[in-house]
C-alpha positions as protocol buffer text, in pm:
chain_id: "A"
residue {
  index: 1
  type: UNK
  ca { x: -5239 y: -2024 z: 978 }
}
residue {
  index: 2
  type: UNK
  ca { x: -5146 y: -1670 z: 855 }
}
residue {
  index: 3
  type: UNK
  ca { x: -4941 y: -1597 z: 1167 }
}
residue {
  index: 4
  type: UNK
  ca { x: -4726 y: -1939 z: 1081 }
}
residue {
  index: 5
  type: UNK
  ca { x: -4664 y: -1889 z: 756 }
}
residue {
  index: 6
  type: UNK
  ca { x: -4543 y: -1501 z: 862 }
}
residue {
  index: 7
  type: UNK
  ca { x: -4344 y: -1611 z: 1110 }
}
residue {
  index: 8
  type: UNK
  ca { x: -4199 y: -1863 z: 894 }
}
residue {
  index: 9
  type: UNK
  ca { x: -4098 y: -1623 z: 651 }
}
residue {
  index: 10
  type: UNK
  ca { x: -3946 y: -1391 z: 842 }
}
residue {
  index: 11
  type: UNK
  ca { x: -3707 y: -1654 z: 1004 }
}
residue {
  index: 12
  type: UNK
  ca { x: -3582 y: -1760 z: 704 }
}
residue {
  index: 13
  type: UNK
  ca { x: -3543 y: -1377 z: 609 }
}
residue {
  index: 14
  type: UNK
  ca { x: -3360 y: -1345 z: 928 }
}
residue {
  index: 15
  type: UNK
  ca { x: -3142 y: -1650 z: 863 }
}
residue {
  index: 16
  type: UNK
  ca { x: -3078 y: -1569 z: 513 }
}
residue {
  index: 17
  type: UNK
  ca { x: -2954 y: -1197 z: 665 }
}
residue {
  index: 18
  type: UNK
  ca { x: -2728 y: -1386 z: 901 }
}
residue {
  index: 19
  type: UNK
  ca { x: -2596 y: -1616 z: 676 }
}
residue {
  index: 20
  type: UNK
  ca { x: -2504 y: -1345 z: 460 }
}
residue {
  index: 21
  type: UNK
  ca { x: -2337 y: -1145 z: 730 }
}
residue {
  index: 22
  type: UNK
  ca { x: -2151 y: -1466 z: 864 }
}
residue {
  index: 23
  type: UNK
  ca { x: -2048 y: -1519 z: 524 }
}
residue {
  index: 24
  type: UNK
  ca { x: -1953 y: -1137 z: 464 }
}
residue {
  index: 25
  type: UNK
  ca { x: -1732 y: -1180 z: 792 }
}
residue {
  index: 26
  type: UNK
  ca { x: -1580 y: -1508 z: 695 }
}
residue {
  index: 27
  type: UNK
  ca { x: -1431 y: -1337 z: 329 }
}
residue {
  index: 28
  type: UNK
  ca { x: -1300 y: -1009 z: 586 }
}
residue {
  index: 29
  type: UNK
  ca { x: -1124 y: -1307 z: 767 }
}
residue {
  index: 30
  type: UNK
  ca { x: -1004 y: -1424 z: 501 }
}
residue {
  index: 31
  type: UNK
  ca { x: -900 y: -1111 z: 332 }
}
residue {
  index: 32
  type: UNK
  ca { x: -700 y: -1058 z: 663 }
}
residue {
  index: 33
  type: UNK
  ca { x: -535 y: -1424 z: 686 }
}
residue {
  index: 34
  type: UNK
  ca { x: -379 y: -1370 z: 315 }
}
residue {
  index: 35
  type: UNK
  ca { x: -252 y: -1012 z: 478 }
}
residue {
  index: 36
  type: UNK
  ca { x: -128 y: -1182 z: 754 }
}
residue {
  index: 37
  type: UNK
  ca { x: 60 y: -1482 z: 549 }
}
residue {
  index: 38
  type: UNK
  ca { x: 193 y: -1242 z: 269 }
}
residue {
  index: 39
  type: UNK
  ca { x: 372 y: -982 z: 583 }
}
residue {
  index: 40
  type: UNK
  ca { x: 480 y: -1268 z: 787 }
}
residue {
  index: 41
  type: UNK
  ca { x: 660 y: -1448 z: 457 }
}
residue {
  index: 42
  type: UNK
  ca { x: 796 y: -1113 z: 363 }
}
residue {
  index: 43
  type: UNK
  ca { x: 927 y: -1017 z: 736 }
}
residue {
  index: 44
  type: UNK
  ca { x: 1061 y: -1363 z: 766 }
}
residue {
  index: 45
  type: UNK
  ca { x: 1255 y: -1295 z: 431 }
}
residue {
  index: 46
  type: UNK
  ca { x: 1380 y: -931 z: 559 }
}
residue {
  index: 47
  type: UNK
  ca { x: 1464 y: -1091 z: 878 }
}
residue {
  index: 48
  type: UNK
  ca { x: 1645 y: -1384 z: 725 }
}
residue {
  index: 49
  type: UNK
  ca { x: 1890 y: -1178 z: 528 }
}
residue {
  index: 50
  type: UNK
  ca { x: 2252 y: -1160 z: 692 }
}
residue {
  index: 51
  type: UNK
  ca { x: 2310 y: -862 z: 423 }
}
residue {
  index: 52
  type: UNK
  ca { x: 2115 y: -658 z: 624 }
}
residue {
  index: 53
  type: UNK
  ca { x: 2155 y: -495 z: 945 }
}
residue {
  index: 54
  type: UNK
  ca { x: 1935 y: -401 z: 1232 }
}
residue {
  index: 55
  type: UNK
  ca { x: 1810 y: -98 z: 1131 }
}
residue {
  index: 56
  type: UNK
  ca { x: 1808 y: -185 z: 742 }
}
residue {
  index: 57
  type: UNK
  ca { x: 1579 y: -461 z: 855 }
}
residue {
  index: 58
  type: UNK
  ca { x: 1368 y: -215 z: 1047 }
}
residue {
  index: 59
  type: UNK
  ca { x: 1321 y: 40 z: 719 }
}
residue {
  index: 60
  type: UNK
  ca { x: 1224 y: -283 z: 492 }
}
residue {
  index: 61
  type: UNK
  ca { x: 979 y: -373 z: 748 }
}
residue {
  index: 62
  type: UNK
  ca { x: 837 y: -48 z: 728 }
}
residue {
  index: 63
  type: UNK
  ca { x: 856 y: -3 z: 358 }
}
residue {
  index: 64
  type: UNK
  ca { x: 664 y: -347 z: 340 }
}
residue {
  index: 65
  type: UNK
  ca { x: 399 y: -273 z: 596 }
}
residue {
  index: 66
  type: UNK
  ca { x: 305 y: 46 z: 364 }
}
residue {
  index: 67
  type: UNK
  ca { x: 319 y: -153 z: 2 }
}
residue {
  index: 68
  type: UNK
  ca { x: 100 y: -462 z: 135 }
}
residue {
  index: 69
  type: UNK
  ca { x: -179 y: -199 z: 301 }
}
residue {
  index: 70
  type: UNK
  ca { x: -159 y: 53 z: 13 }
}
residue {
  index: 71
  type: UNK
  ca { x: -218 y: -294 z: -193 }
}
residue {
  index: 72
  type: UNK
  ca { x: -498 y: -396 z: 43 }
}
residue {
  index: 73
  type: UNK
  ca { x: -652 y: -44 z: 21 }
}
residue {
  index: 74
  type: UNK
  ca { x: -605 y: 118 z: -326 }
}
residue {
  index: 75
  type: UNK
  ca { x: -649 y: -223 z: -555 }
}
residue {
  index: 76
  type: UNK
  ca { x: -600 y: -562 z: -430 }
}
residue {
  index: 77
  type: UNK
  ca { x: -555 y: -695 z: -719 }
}
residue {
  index: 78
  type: UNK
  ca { x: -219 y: -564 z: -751 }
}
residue {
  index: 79
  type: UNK
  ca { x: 32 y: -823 z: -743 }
}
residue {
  index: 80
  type: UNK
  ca { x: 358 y: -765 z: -560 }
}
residue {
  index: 81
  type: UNK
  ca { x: 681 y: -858 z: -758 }
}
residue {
  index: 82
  type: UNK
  ca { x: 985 y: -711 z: -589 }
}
residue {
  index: 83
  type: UNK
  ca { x: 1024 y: -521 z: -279 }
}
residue {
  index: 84
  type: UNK
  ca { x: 1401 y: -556 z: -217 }
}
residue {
  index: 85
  type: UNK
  ca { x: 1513 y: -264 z: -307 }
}
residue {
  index: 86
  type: UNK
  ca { x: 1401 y: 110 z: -244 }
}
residue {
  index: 87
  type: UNK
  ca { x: 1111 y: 91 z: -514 }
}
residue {
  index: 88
  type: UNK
  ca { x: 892 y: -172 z: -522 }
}
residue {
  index: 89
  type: UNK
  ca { x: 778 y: -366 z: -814 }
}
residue {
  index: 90
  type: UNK
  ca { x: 406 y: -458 z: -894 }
}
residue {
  index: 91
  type: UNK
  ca { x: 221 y: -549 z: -1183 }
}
residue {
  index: 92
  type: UNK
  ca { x: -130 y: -340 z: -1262 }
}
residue {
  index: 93
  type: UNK
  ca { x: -314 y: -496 z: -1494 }
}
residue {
  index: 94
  type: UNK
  ca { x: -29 y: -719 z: -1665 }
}
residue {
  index: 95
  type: UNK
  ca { x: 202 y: -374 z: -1670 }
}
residue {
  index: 96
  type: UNK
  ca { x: 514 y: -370 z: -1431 }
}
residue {
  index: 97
  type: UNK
  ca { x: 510 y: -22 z: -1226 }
}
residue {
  index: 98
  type: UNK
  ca { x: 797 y: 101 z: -960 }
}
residue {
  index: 99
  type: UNK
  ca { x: 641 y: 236 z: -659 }
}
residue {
  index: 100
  type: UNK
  ca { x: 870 y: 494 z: -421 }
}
residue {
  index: 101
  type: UNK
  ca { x: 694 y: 520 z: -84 }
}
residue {
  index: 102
  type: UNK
  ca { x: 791 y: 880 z: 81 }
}
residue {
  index: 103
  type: UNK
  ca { x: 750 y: 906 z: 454 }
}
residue {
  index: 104
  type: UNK
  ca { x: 779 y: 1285 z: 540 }
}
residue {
  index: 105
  type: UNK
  ca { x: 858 y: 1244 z: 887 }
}
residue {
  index: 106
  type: UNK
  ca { x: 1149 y: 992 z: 824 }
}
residue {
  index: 107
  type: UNK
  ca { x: 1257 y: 1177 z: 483 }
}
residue {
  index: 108
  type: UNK
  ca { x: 1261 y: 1523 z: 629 }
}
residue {
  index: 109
  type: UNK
  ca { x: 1465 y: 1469 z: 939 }
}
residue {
  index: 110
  type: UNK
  ca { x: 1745 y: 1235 z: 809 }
}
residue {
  index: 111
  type: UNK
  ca { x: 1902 y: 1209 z: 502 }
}
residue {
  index: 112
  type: UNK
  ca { x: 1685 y: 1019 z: 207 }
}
residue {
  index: 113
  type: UNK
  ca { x: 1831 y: 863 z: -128 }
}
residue {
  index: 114
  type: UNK
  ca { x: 1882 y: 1146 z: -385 }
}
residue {
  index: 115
  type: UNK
  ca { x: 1899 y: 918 z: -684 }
}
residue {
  index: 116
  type: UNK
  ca { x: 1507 y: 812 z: -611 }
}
residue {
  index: 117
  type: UNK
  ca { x: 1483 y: 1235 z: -743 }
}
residue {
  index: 118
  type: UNK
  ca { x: 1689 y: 1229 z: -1024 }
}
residue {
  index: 119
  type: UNK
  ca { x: 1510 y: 1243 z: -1342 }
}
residue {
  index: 120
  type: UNK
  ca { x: 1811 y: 1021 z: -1547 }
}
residue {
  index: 121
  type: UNK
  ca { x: 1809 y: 794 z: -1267 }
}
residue {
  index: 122
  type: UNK
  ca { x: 1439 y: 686 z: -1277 }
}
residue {
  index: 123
  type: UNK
  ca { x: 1429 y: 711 z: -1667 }
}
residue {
  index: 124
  type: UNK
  ca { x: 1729 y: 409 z: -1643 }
}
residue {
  index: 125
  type: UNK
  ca { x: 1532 y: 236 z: -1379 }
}
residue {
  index: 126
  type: UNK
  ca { x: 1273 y: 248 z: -1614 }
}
residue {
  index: 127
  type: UNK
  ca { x: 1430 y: 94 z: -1893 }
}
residue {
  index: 128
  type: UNK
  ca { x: 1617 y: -179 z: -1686 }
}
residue {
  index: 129
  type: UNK
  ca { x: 1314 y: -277 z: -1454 }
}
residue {
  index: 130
  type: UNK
  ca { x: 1076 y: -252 z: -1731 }
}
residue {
  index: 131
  type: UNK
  ca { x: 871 y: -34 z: -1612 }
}
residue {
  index: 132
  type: UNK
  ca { x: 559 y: 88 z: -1728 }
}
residue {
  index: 133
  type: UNK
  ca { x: 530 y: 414 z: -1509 }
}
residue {
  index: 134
  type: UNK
  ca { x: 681 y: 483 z: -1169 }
}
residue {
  index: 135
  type: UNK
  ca { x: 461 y: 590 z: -847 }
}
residue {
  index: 136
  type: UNK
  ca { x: 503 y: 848 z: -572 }
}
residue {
  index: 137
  type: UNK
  ca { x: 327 y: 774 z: -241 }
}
residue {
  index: 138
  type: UNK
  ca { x: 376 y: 1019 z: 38 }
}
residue {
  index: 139
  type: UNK
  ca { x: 316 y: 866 z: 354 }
}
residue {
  index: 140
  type: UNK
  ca { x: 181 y: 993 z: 659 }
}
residue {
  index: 141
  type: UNK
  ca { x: 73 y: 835 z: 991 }
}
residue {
  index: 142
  type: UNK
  ca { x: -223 y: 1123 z: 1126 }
}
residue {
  index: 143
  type: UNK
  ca { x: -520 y: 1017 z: 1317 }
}
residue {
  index: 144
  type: UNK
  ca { x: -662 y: 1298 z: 1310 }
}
residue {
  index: 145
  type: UNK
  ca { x: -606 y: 1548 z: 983 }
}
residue {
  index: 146
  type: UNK
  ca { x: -596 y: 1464 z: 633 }
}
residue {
  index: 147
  type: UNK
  ca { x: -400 y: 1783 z: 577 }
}
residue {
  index: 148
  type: UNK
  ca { x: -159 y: 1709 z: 248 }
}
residue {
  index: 149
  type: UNK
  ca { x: 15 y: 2095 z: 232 }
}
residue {
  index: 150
  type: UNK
  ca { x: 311 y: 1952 z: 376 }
}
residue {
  index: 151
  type: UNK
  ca { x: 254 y: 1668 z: 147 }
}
residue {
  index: 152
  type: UNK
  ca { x: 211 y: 1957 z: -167 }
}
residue {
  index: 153
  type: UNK
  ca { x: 570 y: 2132 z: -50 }
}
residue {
  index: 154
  type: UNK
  ca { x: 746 y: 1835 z: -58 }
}
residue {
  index: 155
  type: UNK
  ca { x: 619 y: 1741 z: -364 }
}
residue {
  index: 156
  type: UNK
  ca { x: 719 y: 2084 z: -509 }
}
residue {
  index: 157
  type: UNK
  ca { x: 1019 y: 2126 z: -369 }
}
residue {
  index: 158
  type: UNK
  ca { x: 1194 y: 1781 z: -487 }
}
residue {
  index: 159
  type: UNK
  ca { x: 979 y: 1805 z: -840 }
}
residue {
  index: 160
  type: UNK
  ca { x: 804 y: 1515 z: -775 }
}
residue {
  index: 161
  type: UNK
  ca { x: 554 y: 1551 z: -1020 }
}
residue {
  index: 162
  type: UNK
  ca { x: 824 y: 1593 z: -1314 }
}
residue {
  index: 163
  type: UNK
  ca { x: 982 y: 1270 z: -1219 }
}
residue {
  index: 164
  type: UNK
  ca { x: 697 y: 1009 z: -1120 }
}
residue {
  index: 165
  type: UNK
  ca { x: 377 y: 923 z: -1342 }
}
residue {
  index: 166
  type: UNK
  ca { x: 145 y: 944 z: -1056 }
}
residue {
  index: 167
  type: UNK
  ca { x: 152 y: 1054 z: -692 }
}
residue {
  index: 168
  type: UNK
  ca { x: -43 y: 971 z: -407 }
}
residue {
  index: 169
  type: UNK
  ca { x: -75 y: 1082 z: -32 }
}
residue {
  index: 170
  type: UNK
  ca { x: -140 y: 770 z: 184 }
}
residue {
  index: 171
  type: UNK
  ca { x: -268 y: 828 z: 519 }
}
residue {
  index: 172
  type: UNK
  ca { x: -184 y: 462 z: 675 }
}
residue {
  index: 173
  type: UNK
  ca { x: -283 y: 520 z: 991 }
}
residue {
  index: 174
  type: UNK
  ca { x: -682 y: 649 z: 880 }
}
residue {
  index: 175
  type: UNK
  ca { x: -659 y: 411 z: 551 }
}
residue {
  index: 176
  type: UNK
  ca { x: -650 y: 681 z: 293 }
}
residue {
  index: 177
  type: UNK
  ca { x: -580 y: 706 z: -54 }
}
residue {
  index: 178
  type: UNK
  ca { x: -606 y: 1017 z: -252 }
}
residue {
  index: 179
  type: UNK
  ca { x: -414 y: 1033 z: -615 }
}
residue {
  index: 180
  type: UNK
  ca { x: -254 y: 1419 z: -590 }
}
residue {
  index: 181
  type: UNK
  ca { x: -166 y: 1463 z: -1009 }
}
């Protein structure tokens, strides 16, 4: 009788462990559908638009693909407003905030948008956008390092840190966040 009642208990115990892992696995599913939905409805818009050509459609892509995983990794409950043009528009908590994502291996062999480090610029953006604060994300794609001194020169170099409220280093590829200031 002791043996049933054991045995009992420890299969519900065992079912109660995988219905909480099937249930654990049905929310990463379904974490990963909304993903899915949100990049195919934005891609479809990018793709859509006659304004832009081949390789404009290309960088938007791109420039998606890095605000909906930052989103996914660094706070989901950021809510994407605008990504049209070269920052993106979110709201944090209620508070609109311009995000500039940096990819150093794009932005340091072809020519980038000088306006995105001009310190009257962004202040106007600011104003017009209404814009709480305005992010910096450097971008990298390394498997295998998570070394940001390239990251730290670039910053320096372009005064990144006297322009932007906050700056990150993203490592997309490994699914790192670290906030740099």
């Amino acid at each position: 009788m002791v043996f049933c009642i054991k045995y009992r208990s420890v299969g519900i115990k065992k079912k109660i462990e995988l219905i909480i892992i099937i249930s654990f696995v049905l929310f990463v599913i379904e974490k990963a559908m909304n993903l899915l939905d949100m990049l195919q409805e934005y891609t479809t818009h990018i793709m859509d638009d006659p304004c832009l050509s081949g390789k404009q459609q290309e960088e938007k892509i791109i420039q998606v693909f890095d605000l909906c995983h930052f989103v996914e990794i660094y706070k989901q409950s950021l809510r994407i407003i605008d990504f049209e043009d070269e920052i993106n528009i979110i709201e944090d908590d209620g508070a609109r905030k311009g995000i500039y994502f940096c990819d150093l291996l794009y932005n340091s062999s072809h020519p980038f948008e000088r306006s995105l480090y001009s310190q009257a610029f962004l202040k106007s953006l600011k104003r017009q956008s209404d814009l709480s604060e305005l992010w910096f994300v450097v971008v990298e794609e390394n498997f295998i390092s998570e070394n940001m001194n390239d990251s730290k020169a670039f910053i320096k170099k372009y005064n990144v840190e006297e322009l932007y409220d906050r700056i990150f280093y993203f490592n997309y590829s490994r699914s790192i966040i670290k906030k740099i200031n």
